[in-house]
mmCIF file of C-alpha atoms in Angstrom:
data_model
loop_
_atom_site.group_PDB
_atom_site.id
_atom_site.type_symbol
_atom_site.label_atom_id
_atom_site.label_comp_id
_atom_site.label_asym_id
_atom_site.label_seq_id
_atom_site.Cartn_x
_atom_site.Cartn_y
_atom_site.Cartn_z
ATOM 1 C CA MET P 233 34.871 79.860 111.571
ATOM 2 C CA LYS P 234 37.854 81.975 112.585
ATOM 3 C CA LYS P 235 38.173 85.734 112.171
ATOM 4 C CA LEU P 236 41.853 86.106 111.355
ATOM 5 C CA THR P 237 44.048 88.910 112.674
ATOM 6 C CA SER P 238 46.823 88.563 110.076
ATOM 7 C CA THR P 239 46.592 89.593 106.397
ATOM 8 C CA PRO P 240 46.434 87.478 103.232
ATOM 9 C CA LYS P 241 49.817 88.767 102.095
ATOM 10 C CA GLN P 242 51.410 87.819 105.412
ATOM 11 C CA ASP P 243 49.876 84.343 105.100
ATOM 12 C CA GLY P 244 50.771 83.835 101.435
ATOM 13 C CA PHE P 245 47.187 84.101 100.086
ATOM 14 C CA ARG P 246 46.261 85.961 96.878
ATOM 15 C CA MET P 247 43.111 86.928 95.019
ATOM 16 C CA PRO P 248 42.925 84.884 91.787
ATOM 17 C CA GLY P 249 41.800 86.307 88.473
ATOM 18 C CA GLU P 250 38.176 85.675 87.516
ATOM 19 C CA PHE P 251 39.396 83.632 84.547
ATOM 20 C CA GLU P 252 40.930 81.035 86.899
ATOM 21 C CA GLU P 253 39.041 77.888 87.859
ATOM 22 C CA HIS P 254 36.068 78.305 90.219
ATOM 23 C CA ASP P 255 34.441 75.985 92.698
ATOM 24 C CA GLY P 256 31.178 77.861 92.371
ATOM 25 C CA CYS P 257 29.232 81.107 92.058
ATOM 26 C CA TRP P 258 26.970 83.074 94.426
ATOM 27 C CA ILE P 259 23.984 85.311 93.518
ATOM 28 C CA ILE P 260 21.418 87.262 95.599
ATOM 29 C CA TRP P 261 17.745 87.248 94.562
ATOM 30 C CA PRO P 262 16.245 90.665 93.636
ATOM 31 C CA GLU P 263 13.098 91.898 95.367
ATOM 32 C CA ARG P 264 13.588 95.382 96.832
ATOM 33 C CA PRO P 265 10.575 97.410 95.536
ATOM 34 C CA ASP P 266 12.289 100.818 95.745
ATOM 35 C CA ASN P 267 15.044 99.565 93.434
ATOM 36 C CA TRP P 268 13.458 96.835 91.296
ATOM 37 C CA ARG P 269 10.324 97.663 89.381
ATOM 38 C CA LEU P 270 7.160 95.735 90.221
ATOM 39 C CA GLY P 271 8.773 94.266 93.300
ATOM 40 C CA GLY P 272 11.516 92.646 91.264
ATOM 41 C CA LYS P 273 9.199 90.250 89.418
ATOM 42 C CA PRO P 274 10.507 91.001 85.889
ATOM 43 C CA ALA P 275 14.121 90.938 87.128
ATOM 44 C CA GLN P 276 13.616 87.635 88.929
ATOM 45 C CA HIS P 277 12.946 85.885 85.628
ATOM 46 C CA VAL P 278 16.209 87.260 84.249
ATOM 47 C CA PHE P 279 18.106 86.193 87.367
ATOM 48 C CA VAL P 280 16.737 82.683 86.852
ATOM 49 C CA LYS P 281 18.174 82.701 83.321
ATOM 50 C CA VAL P 282 21.549 83.963 84.573
ATOM 51 C CA ALA P 283 21.731 81.367 87.339
ATOM 52 C CA THR P 284 20.608 78.567 85.013
ATOM 53 C CA VAL P 285 23.206 79.372 82.355
ATOM 54 C CA ILE P 286 26.038 79.665 84.874
ATOM 55 C CA SER P 287 24.976 76.351 86.441
ATOM 56 C CA GLU P 288 25.867 74.664 83.143
ATOM 57 C CA PHE P 289 29.503 75.477 83.934
ATOM 58 C CA GLU P 290 29.803 75.488 87.737
ATOM 59 C CA LYS P 291 27.836 75.190 90.972
ATOM 60 C CA VAL P 292 25.500 78.097 91.743
ATOM 61 C CA THR P 293 24.107 79.232 95.098
ATOM 62 C CA VAL P 294 21.289 81.795 95.282
ATOM 63 C CA CYS P 295 20.687 83.712 98.530
ATOM 64 C CA VAL P 296 17.105 84.740 99.146
ATOM 65 C CA SER P 297 15.122 86.359 101.958
ATOM 66 C CA ASN P 298 12.596 84.431 104.019
ATOM 67 C CA ALA P 299 9.718 86.209 102.264
ATOM 68 C CA GLN P 300 10.899 85.149 98.804
ATOM 69 C CA TYR P 301 12.360 81.724 99.621
ATOM 70 C CA ASP P 302 9.468 79.589 98.354
ATOM 71 C CA ASN P 303 9.066 81.692 95.222
ATOM 72 C CA ALA P 304 12.765 81.504 94.362
ATOM 73 C CA ARG P 305 12.980 77.798 95.097
ATOM 74 C CA ASN P 306 10.033 77.138 92.796
ATOM 75 C CA MET P 307 11.435 79.294 89.983
ATOM 76 C CA LEU P 308 15.015 78.025 90.052
ATOM 77 C CA PRO P 309 16.136 74.621 88.693
ATOM 78 C CA ASP P 310 16.738 71.848 91.211
ATOM 79 C CA ASN P 311 20.497 71.778 90.572
ATOM 80 C CA ILE P 312 20.856 75.308 91.969
ATOM 81 C CA ARG P 313 21.307 75.587 95.727
ATOM 82 C CA VAL P 314 18.978 78.104 97.418
ATOM 83 C CA VAL P 315 19.841 79.378 100.905
ATOM 84 C CA GLU P 316 17.861 81.728 103.104
ATOM 85 C CA MET P 317 19.846 84.886 103.875
ATOM 86 C CA SER P 318 18.603 88.314 104.882
ATOM 87 C CA ASN P 319 19.941 91.116 102.670
ATOM 88 C CA ASP P 320 19.308 94.719 101.720
ATOM 89 C CA ASP P 321 19.670 94.236 97.952
ATOM 90 C CA SER P 322 21.014 91.823 95.368
ATOM 91 C CA TRP P 323 24.536 93.071 94.598
ATOM 92 C CA ILE P 324 26.600 90.236 96.036
ATOM 93 C CA ARG P 325 29.731 91.016 94.026
ATOM 94 C CA ASP P 326 29.909 94.209 96.073
ATOM 95 C CA CYS P 327 28.889 93.063 99.555
ATOM 96 C CA GLY P 328 30.056 89.448 99.474
ATOM 97 C CA PRO P 329 33.502 88.134 100.397
ATOM 98 C CA THR P 330 36.580 88.342 98.197
ATOM 99 C CA PHE P 331 37.997 84.833 98.091
ATOM 100 C CA VAL P 332 41.760 84.395 98.373
ATOM 101 C CA THR P 333 43.850 81.223 98.158
ATOM 102 C CA ASN P 334 47.337 79.885 98.790
ATOM 103 C CA GLY P 335 46.827 76.942 96.448
ATOM 104 C CA GLU P 336 45.725 74.589 99.226
ATOM 105 C CA GLU P 337 43.140 76.562 101.211
ATOM 106 C CA VAL P 338 40.544 79.240 100.433
ATOM 107 C CA ARG P 339 39.734 82.106 102.787
ATOM 108 C CA GLY P 340 37.438 85.130 102.554
ATOM 109 C CA VAL P 341 38.155 88.842 102.857
ATOM 110 C CA ASP P 342 35.219 90.580 104.544
ATOM 111 C CA TRP P 343 35.375 94.285 103.649
ATOM 112 C CA SER P 344 33.085 96.845 105.250
ATOM 113 C CA PHE P 345 30.126 97.745 103.037
ATOM 114 C CA ASN P 346 28.148 101.019 103.157
ATOM 115 C CA ALA P 347 25.880 100.913 100.076
ATOM 116 C CA TRP P 348 28.332 102.705 97.751
ATOM 117 C CA GLY P 349 28.950 105.836 99.768
ATOM 118 C CA GLY P 350 27.205 105.665 103.123
ATOM 119 C CA LEU P 351 25.526 108.854 104.291
ATOM 120 C CA VAL P 352 27.510 110.927 101.770
ATOM 121 C CA ASP P 353 26.116 109.506 98.518
ATOM 122 C CA GLY P 354 25.094 105.917 99.263
ATOM 123 C CA LEU P 355 22.136 104.385 97.442
ATOM 124 C CA TYR P 356 20.095 103.251 100.440
ATOM 125 C CA PHE P 357 19.991 103.147 104.231
ATOM 126 C CA PRO P 358 20.374 101.030 106.287
ATOM 127 C CA TRP P 359 22.854 98.556 104.806
ATOM 128 C CA ASP P 360 23.642 96.416 107.854
ATOM 129 C CA LYS P 361 22.155 93.229 106.395
ATOM 130 C CA ASP P 362 24.384 93.529 103.327
ATOM 131 C CA ASP P 363 27.404 94.130 105.548
ATOM 132 C CA HIS P 364 26.777 90.696 107.119
ATOM 133 C CA VAL P 365 26.572 88.835 103.809
ATOM 134 C CA ALA P 366 30.316 88.180 103.483
ATOM 135 C CA ARG P 367 30.516 86.666 106.950
ATOM 136 C CA LYS P 368 27.473 84.476 106.333
ATOM 137 C CA VAL P 369 28.827 83.187 103.007
ATOM 138 C CA CYS P 370 32.122 82.312 104.686
ATOM 139 C CA GLU P 371 30.244 80.499 107.470
ATOM 140 C CA ILE P 372 28.181 78.475 105.000
ATOM 141 C CA GLU P 373 31.283 77.539 103.008
ATOM 142 C CA ARG P 374 33.279 77.011 106.237
ATOM 143 C CA LYS P 375 36.000 79.469 105.244
ATOM 144 C CA ASN P 376 38.084 81.467 107.690
ATOM 145 C CA ARG P 377 37.922 85.198 107.015
ATOM 146 C CA TYR P 378 39.807 88.450 107.325
ATOM 147 C CA ARG P 379 37.523 91.267 108.480
ATOM 148 C CA LEU P 380 38.227 94.964 107.930
ATOM 149 C CA ASP P 381 35.996 97.094 110.148
ATOM 150 C CA ASP P 382 37.513 100.386 108.998
ATOM 151 C CA PHE P 383 37.947 99.951 105.236
ATOM 152 C CA ILE P 384 35.105 100.266 102.712
ATOM 153 C CA LEU P 385 35.374 98.284 99.473
ATOM 154 C CA GLU P 386 33.049 96.646 96.967
ATOM 155 C CA GLY P 387 34.014 93.656 94.844
ATOM 156 C CA GLY P 388 32.929 95.483 91.696
ATOM 157 C CA SER P 389 35.521 98.184 92.320
ATOM 158 C CA ILE P 390 38.511 95.862 91.827
ATOM 159 C CA HIS P 391 39.866 93.717 88.984
ATOM 160 C CA VAL P 392 43.012 91.609 89.435
ATOM 161 C CA ASP P 393 45.146 89.478 87.139
ATOM 162 C CA GLY P 394 45.930 86.969 89.899
ATOM 163 C CA GLN P 395 49.628 87.675 89.493
ATOM 164 C CA GLY P 396 50.061 90.799 91.578
ATOM 165 C CA THR P 397 48.312 93.494 89.513
ATOM 166 C CA LEU P 398 45.094 95.373 90.330
ATOM 167 C CA ILE P 399 43.145 97.905 88.243
ATOM 168 C CA VAL P 400 40.823 100.421 89.949
ATOM 169 C CA THR P 401 39.222 103.802 89.272
ATOM 170 C CA GLU P 402 40.047 106.989 91.156
ATOM 171 C CA GLU P 403 36.429 108.071 90.818
ATOM 172 C CA CYS P 404 35.330 105.188 93.039
ATOM 173 C CA LEU P 405 38.128 104.373 95.461
ATOM 174 C CA LEU P 406 38.905 108.021 96.207
ATOM 175 C CA SER P 407 35.254 109.050 96.579
ATOM 176 C CA GLU P 408 34.300 110.954 99.715
ATOM 177 C CA GLY P 409 31.785 108.372 100.930
ATOM 178 C CA ARG P 410 34.237 105.489 101.215
ATOM 179 C CA ASN P 411 37.684 105.904 102.751
ATOM 180 C CA SER P 412 38.147 109.667 102.752
ATOM 181 C CA HIS P 413 40.149 109.446 105.983
ATOM 182 C CA LEU P 414 42.898 107.648 104.044
ATOM 183 C CA SER P 415 45.310 108.951 101.417
ATOM 184 C CA LYS P 416 45.680 107.303 98.030
ATOM 185 C CA GLU P 417 48.936 105.715 99.205
ATOM 186 C CA GLU P 418 47.286 104.393 102.389
ATOM 187 C CA ILE P 419 44.461 102.866 100.332
ATOM 188 C CA GLU P 420 47.060 101.183 98.134
ATOM 189 C CA ASP P 421 48.787 99.777 101.208
ATOM 190 C CA VAL P 422 45.564 98.133 102.424
ATOM 191 C CA LEU P 423 44.787 96.679 98.999
ATOM 192 C CA LYS P 424 48.299 95.293 98.624
ATOM 193 C CA GLU P 425 48.073 93.550 102.000
ATOM 194 C CA TYR P 426 44.618 92.036 101.544
ATOM 195 C CA LEU P 427 44.794 91.076 97.847
ATOM 196 C CA ASN P 428 48.534 90.274 97.820
ATOM 197 C CA LEU P 429 49.530 92.817 95.176
ATOM 198 C CA GLU P 430 52.702 94.355 93.855
ATOM 199 C CA LYS P 431 51.224 96.963 91.507
ATOM 200 C CA ILE P 432 48.020 99.003 91.260
ATOM 201 C CA ILE P 433 46.988 100.737 88.028
ATOM 202 C CA TRP P 434 44.609 103.671 88.511
ATOM 203 C CA ILE P 435 42.352 104.892 85.728
ATOM 204 C CA PRO P 436 40.435 108.134 86.371
ATOM 205 C CA ARG P 437 36.795 107.190 85.761
ATOM 206 C CA GLY P 438 34.358 104.390 85.016
ATOM 207 C CA ILE P 439 31.206 104.319 82.899
ATOM 208 C CA TYR P 440 29.428 107.679 82.649
ATOM 209 C CA ASN P 441 26.568 108.157 85.130
ATOM 210 C CA ASP P 442 27.335 104.903 86.965
ATOM 211 C CA GLU P 443 25.702 105.298 90.382
ATOM 212 C CA THR P 444 28.447 103.202 92.009
ATOM 213 C CA ASN P 445 30.874 106.120 91.480
ATOM 214 C CA GLY P 446 32.457 104.441 88.485
ATOM 215 C CA HIS P 447 33.079 100.808 89.415
ATOM 216 C CA VAL P 448 35.952 99.373 87.409
ATOM 217 C CA ASP P 449 34.049 96.158 86.577
ATOM 218 C CA ASN P 450 31.738 98.102 84.273
ATOM 219 C CA ILE P 451 34.520 99.595 82.146
ATOM 220 C CA ILE P 452 37.334 96.985 82.094
ATOM 221 C CA HIS P 453 37.674 93.231 82.549
ATOM 222 C CA TYR P 454 40.765 91.048 82.719
ATOM 223 C CA VAL P 455 40.811 88.346 80.034
ATOM 224 C CA GLU P 456 44.074 86.796 81.192
ATOM 225 C CA PRO P 457 47.278 88.131 82.753
ATOM 226 C CA GLY P 458 48.552 90.976 80.581
ATOM 227 C CA LYS P 459 45.297 91.385 78.618
ATOM 228 C CA VAL P 460 42.204 93.484 79.399
ATOM 229 C CA ILE P 461 38.952 94.374 77.701
ATOM 230 C CA LEU P 462 37.959 98.055 77.762
ATOM 231 C CA ALA P 463 34.459 99.412 77.140
ATOM 232 C CA TRP P 464 34.641 101.710 74.116
ATOM 233 C CA THR P 465 32.761 104.295 72.071
ATOM 234 C CA GLU P 466 33.703 106.185 68.915
ATOM 235 C CA ASP P 467 31.031 108.855 69.482
ATOM 236 C CA LYS P 468 32.951 112.061 70.206
ATOM 237 C CA ASN P 469 29.758 113.780 71.353
ATOM 238 C CA ASP P 470 29.204 111.231 74.103
ATOM 239 C CA PRO P 471 30.680 112.148 77.529
ATOM 240 C CA GLN P 472 31.849 108.533 77.678
ATOM 241 C CA TYR P 473 34.251 109.172 74.777
ATOM 242 C CA GLU P 474 36.745 111.193 76.825
ATOM 243 C CA ILE P 475 36.528 108.662 79.671
ATOM 244 C CA CYS P 476 37.392 105.794 77.316
ATOM 245 C CA GLN P 477 40.212 107.737 75.702
ATOM 246 C CA GLU P 478 41.924 108.539 78.998
ATOM 247 C CA ALA P 479 41.547 104.955 80.228
ATOM 248 C CA TYR P 480 42.963 103.557 76.991
ATOM 249 C CA LYS P 481 45.959 105.879 77.102
ATOM 250 C CA ILE P 482 46.818 104.863 80.660
ATOM 251 C CA LEU P 483 46.234 101.136 80.214
ATOM 252 C CA SER P 484 48.013 100.793 76.867
ATOM 253 C CA ASN P 485 51.067 102.544 78.323
ATOM 254 C CA SER P 486 51.095 100.547 81.550
ATOM 255 C CA THR P 487 53.087 97.507 82.554
ATOM 256 C CA ASP P 488 51.849 95.021 85.132
ATOM 257 C CA ALA P 489 53.557 93.506 88.180
ATOM 258 C CA LYS P 490 55.414 91.050 85.926
ATOM 259 C CA GLY P 491 56.693 93.821 83.637
ATOM 260 C CA ARG P 492 54.324 92.969 80.757
ATOM 261 C CA LYS P 493 52.871 95.774 78.677
ATOM 262 C CA LEU P 494 49.096 95.504 78.793
ATOM 263 C CA GLU P 495 47.210 94.451 75.678
ATOM 264 C CA VAL P 496 43.928 96.388 75.503
ATOM 265 C CA VAL P 497 40.950 95.037 73.521
ATOM 266 C CA LYS P 498 38.173 97.523 72.741
ATOM 267 C CA LEU P 499 34.593 96.368 73.453
ATOM 268 C CA MET P 500 31.992 98.627 71.859
ATOM 269 C CA LEU P 501 29.290 100.020 74.140
ATOM 270 C CA PRO P 502 25.568 99.778 73.325
ATOM 271 C CA ALA P 503 23.657 102.900 72.383
ATOM 272 C CA ASN P 504 22.401 105.024 75.272
ATOM 273 C CA ILE P 505 19.649 103.297 77.237
ATOM 274 C CA LEU P 506 17.113 105.554 78.972
ATOM 275 C CA ILE P 507 14.497 104.681 81.588
ATOM 276 C CA THR P 508 10.954 104.826 80.225
ATOM 277 C CA LYS P 509 7.974 106.362 82.023
ATOM 278 C CA GLU P 510 6.441 102.923 82.598
ATOM 279 C CA GLU P 511 9.673 101.590 84.073
ATOM 280 C CA SER P 512 10.047 104.613 86.327
ATOM 281 C CA GLN P 513 6.511 104.335 87.646
ATOM 282 C CA GLY P 514 7.051 100.668 88.532
ATOM 283 C CA VAL P 515 9.587 101.538 91.252
ATOM 284 C CA ASP P 516 8.383 102.517 94.733
ATOM 285 C CA GLY P 517 9.438 106.009 95.767
ATOM 286 C CA ILE P 518 10.921 105.919 99.271
ATOM 287 C CA ASP P 519 12.973 108.563 101.105
ATOM 288 C CA GLY P 520 16.635 107.623 101.407
ATOM 289 C CA THR P 521 16.913 105.636 98.173
ATOM 290 C CA LEU P 522 17.969 106.749 94.715
ATOM 291 C CA PRO P 523 14.872 107.311 92.533
ATOM 292 C CA ARG P 524 14.512 105.870 89.039
ATOM 293 C CA GLU P 525 13.389 108.832 86.904
ATOM 294 C CA GLU P 526 12.021 108.779 83.356
ATOM 295 C CA GLY P 527 14.761 109.708 80.904
ATOM 296 C CA ASP P 528 17.664 108.820 83.195
ATOM 297 C CA ARG P 529 20.619 107.348 81.317
ATOM 298 C CA LEU P 530 21.599 103.874 82.496
ATOM 299 C CA ALA P 531 25.225 102.743 82.776
ATOM 300 C CA ALA P 532 24.950 100.000 80.165
ATOM 301 C CA SER P 533 28.124 98.115 79.286
ATOM 302 C CA TYR P 534 29.079 94.717 77.914
ATOM 303 C CA ALA P 535 32.274 94.758 79.987
ATOM 304 C CA ASN P 536 30.394 93.675 83.105
ATOM 305 C CA PHE P 537 30.298 90.027 82.029
ATOM 306 C CA TYR P 538 30.904 86.909 84.111
ATOM 307 C CA ILE P 539 33.656 84.387 83.372
ATOM 308 C CA ALA P 540 32.545 80.858 84.291
ATOM 309 C CA ASN P 541 34.715 77.743 84.159
ATOM 310 C CA GLY P 542 33.814 76.906 80.577
ATOM 311 C CA GLY P 543 31.869 79.937 79.494
ATOM 312 C CA VAL P 544 31.315 83.671 79.506
ATOM 313 C CA VAL P 545 27.885 85.108 80.307
ATOM 314 C CA PHE P 546 27.394 88.677 79.098
ATOM 315 C CA PRO P 547 24.514 91.190 79.078
ATOM 316 C CA THR P 548 22.689 92.058 75.881
ATOM 317 C CA PHE P 549 20.377 95.016 75.245
ATOM 318 C CA ASN P 550 18.641 94.381 71.878
ATOM 319 C CA ASP P 551 21.284 96.626 70.348
ATOM 320 C CA PRO P 552 23.221 96.157 67.073
ATOM 321 C CA ASN P 553 26.421 96.028 69.124
ATOM 322 C CA ASP P 554 25.200 92.907 70.962
ATOM 323 C CA GLU P 555 26.565 90.725 68.178
ATOM 324 C CA ILE P 556 29.767 92.738 67.890
ATOM 325 C CA ALA P 557 30.278 92.246 71.641
ATOM 326 C CA ARG P 558 29.701 88.501 71.316
ATOM 327 C CA LYS P 559 32.297 88.225 68.541
ATOM 328 C CA THR P 560 34.797 90.300 70.505
ATOM 329 C CA LEU P 561 34.338 88.118 73.565
ATOM 330 C CA GLN P 562 34.613 84.941 71.518
ATOM 331 C CA SER P 563 37.903 86.136 70.049
ATOM 332 C CA CYS P 564 39.219 86.695 73.568
ATOM 333 C CA PHE P 565 37.832 83.467 75.050
ATOM 334 C CA GLN P 566 38.217 80.980 72.227
ATOM 335 C CA ASP P 567 37.936 77.941 74.494
ATOM 336 C CA ARG P 568 34.776 79.097 76.283
ATOM 337 C CA LYS P 569 31.114 79.184 75.269
ATOM 338 C CA ILE P 570 29.806 82.769 74.965
ATOM 339 C CA VAL P 571 26.199 83.221 76.140
ATOM 340 C CA GLY P 572 24.266 86.490 75.981
ATOM 341 C CA ILE P 573 21.288 87.236 78.243
ATOM 342 C CA TYR P 574 18.938 90.166 77.688
ATOM 343 C CA ALA P 575 19.691 92.230 80.783
ATOM 344 C CA ARG P 576 17.625 95.412 80.629
ATOM 345 C CA GLU P 577 15.716 94.446 83.765
ATOM 346 C CA ILE P 578 18.983 93.980 85.690
ATOM 347 C CA LEU P 579 20.299 97.271 84.341
ATOM 348 C CA LEU P 580 17.148 99.041 85.552
ATOM 349 C CA GLY P 581 18.036 97.890 89.062
ATOM 350 C CA GLY P 582 21.383 99.628 88.829
ATOM 351 C CA GLY P 583 23.791 97.040 87.468
ATOM 352 C CA ASN P 584 24.562 94.142 85.160
ATOM 353 C CA ILE P 585 25.282 90.447 85.771
ATOM 354 C CA HIS P 586 26.364 90.371 89.423
ATOM 355 C CA CYS P 587 27.963 87.284 90.958
ATOM 356 C CA ILE P 588 30.934 86.362 93.093
ATOM 357 C CA THR P 589 33.241 83.471 92.330
ATOM 358 C CA GLN P 590 34.166 80.956 94.964
ATOM 359 C CA GLN P 591 37.687 79.910 94.061
ATOM 360 C CA GLN P 592 39.021 76.376 94.195
ATOM 361 C CA PRO P 593 41.888 75.718 96.608
ATOM 362 C CA LYS P 594 44.108 74.494 93.800
ATOM 363 C CA SER P 595 45.144 77.330 91.508
ATOM 364 C CA LYS P 596 44.660 76.852 87.781
ATOM 365 C CA LYS P 597 48.024 76.389 86.046
#
C-alpha cells in the first residue's frame, strides 16, 4: 500500500469521532512479563471478555505474537479474527494507526511511537516492534497511510469530535520525551494538518499518576459533538481534585470549532486503587522498564471506555461508583447497550480498555 506524501487535510480526510459508525476494532494480546503479572495470564482472560463483548457490536481483530498465537486462538471465540503480529506490548490505541476518511475512502495516519517518552521517561526499550504496528495494520486492511517520521503521538493522547475540534492535555503533548523540539503552536499545526482540525482545546493535566504523562483518554471522552464526559472527584484532599477542577473550568467555558459551548458531564472516579504485594511480585523486574511496586496508586478511571457501534464497554473496579458510572453512561448513550467489565488486571498493566476503531468509509449522518 502507498505511503502518501500529502496530508489528510490537503486531501479532504478527517478523523471521525469514536461515536461514529465503525467497520471494526483492533486489540493486541497481553503477554509481556515485565508489565503483566504472571506473564499476562490473568489479563488474557479479561482481554477475551473485552474482545467477546465488543464482537457483539462490530468485527474484532486481535494481534498476537508467534509465541502466543495458539493460546490466543484457542481462548478467543471463532468469530474474532486473530492475526500474528510482533509487538512490544498491548497498547494498540497508542501505537496503531489513526484512521481518517473522506466519506468514500479510509486511510491511516502512522505516527512515530517511542513508548510514551523514549529515553527521557518512556516505559520500555526498545519499542521498534510497536512502531511498526500502524503500518502492518494498514497493510492488512489495505489502507494507504500517511507516515510521520519526526512527530511522536499516541492515539490515547487525542480525542476529537469529528467536526474539527480536538481536546488534548499539555502534560502529555508538551512533555520533554515527545516533541520537545517543537513549540506548542508547531504541534498544533501538525495536528491540524493530519487530523483535519480547526480548533484545539488544551487542558493542563490528565489523571493523577498516569504513567502516560496524562493521556486525555483517561480523563475526558467525547459523547457526541459539543458534549464531553469528564472524570470527576469531590474529594478535596485528593490531588486529582484540583486537576478535575481546572479541566472543568476550561472545558465548560470553551466553544468548539462550530461555535458550540461544550456541555460537560461529570463521571465520578472510583476510590484509589493500590497495587498489592502479591500483584507486585507477579511482575518480572527488568532494567529499562517501569516497575510495579506495592502501594503504587493506579490511574483508575471510568472515562477510558470504548464506544462500539451499538454499545459502550467500560471498566469496573468492584467499587460503589461502578453503578453510578453505568447510569451516567446510560444517560449519555441512551440508544446503546452499556456493558461493564472488571478491569483491575488491565489497570495493573498500566491502562484500561485499549482498542482502536477502524472507521467505515461512509460517515455516519
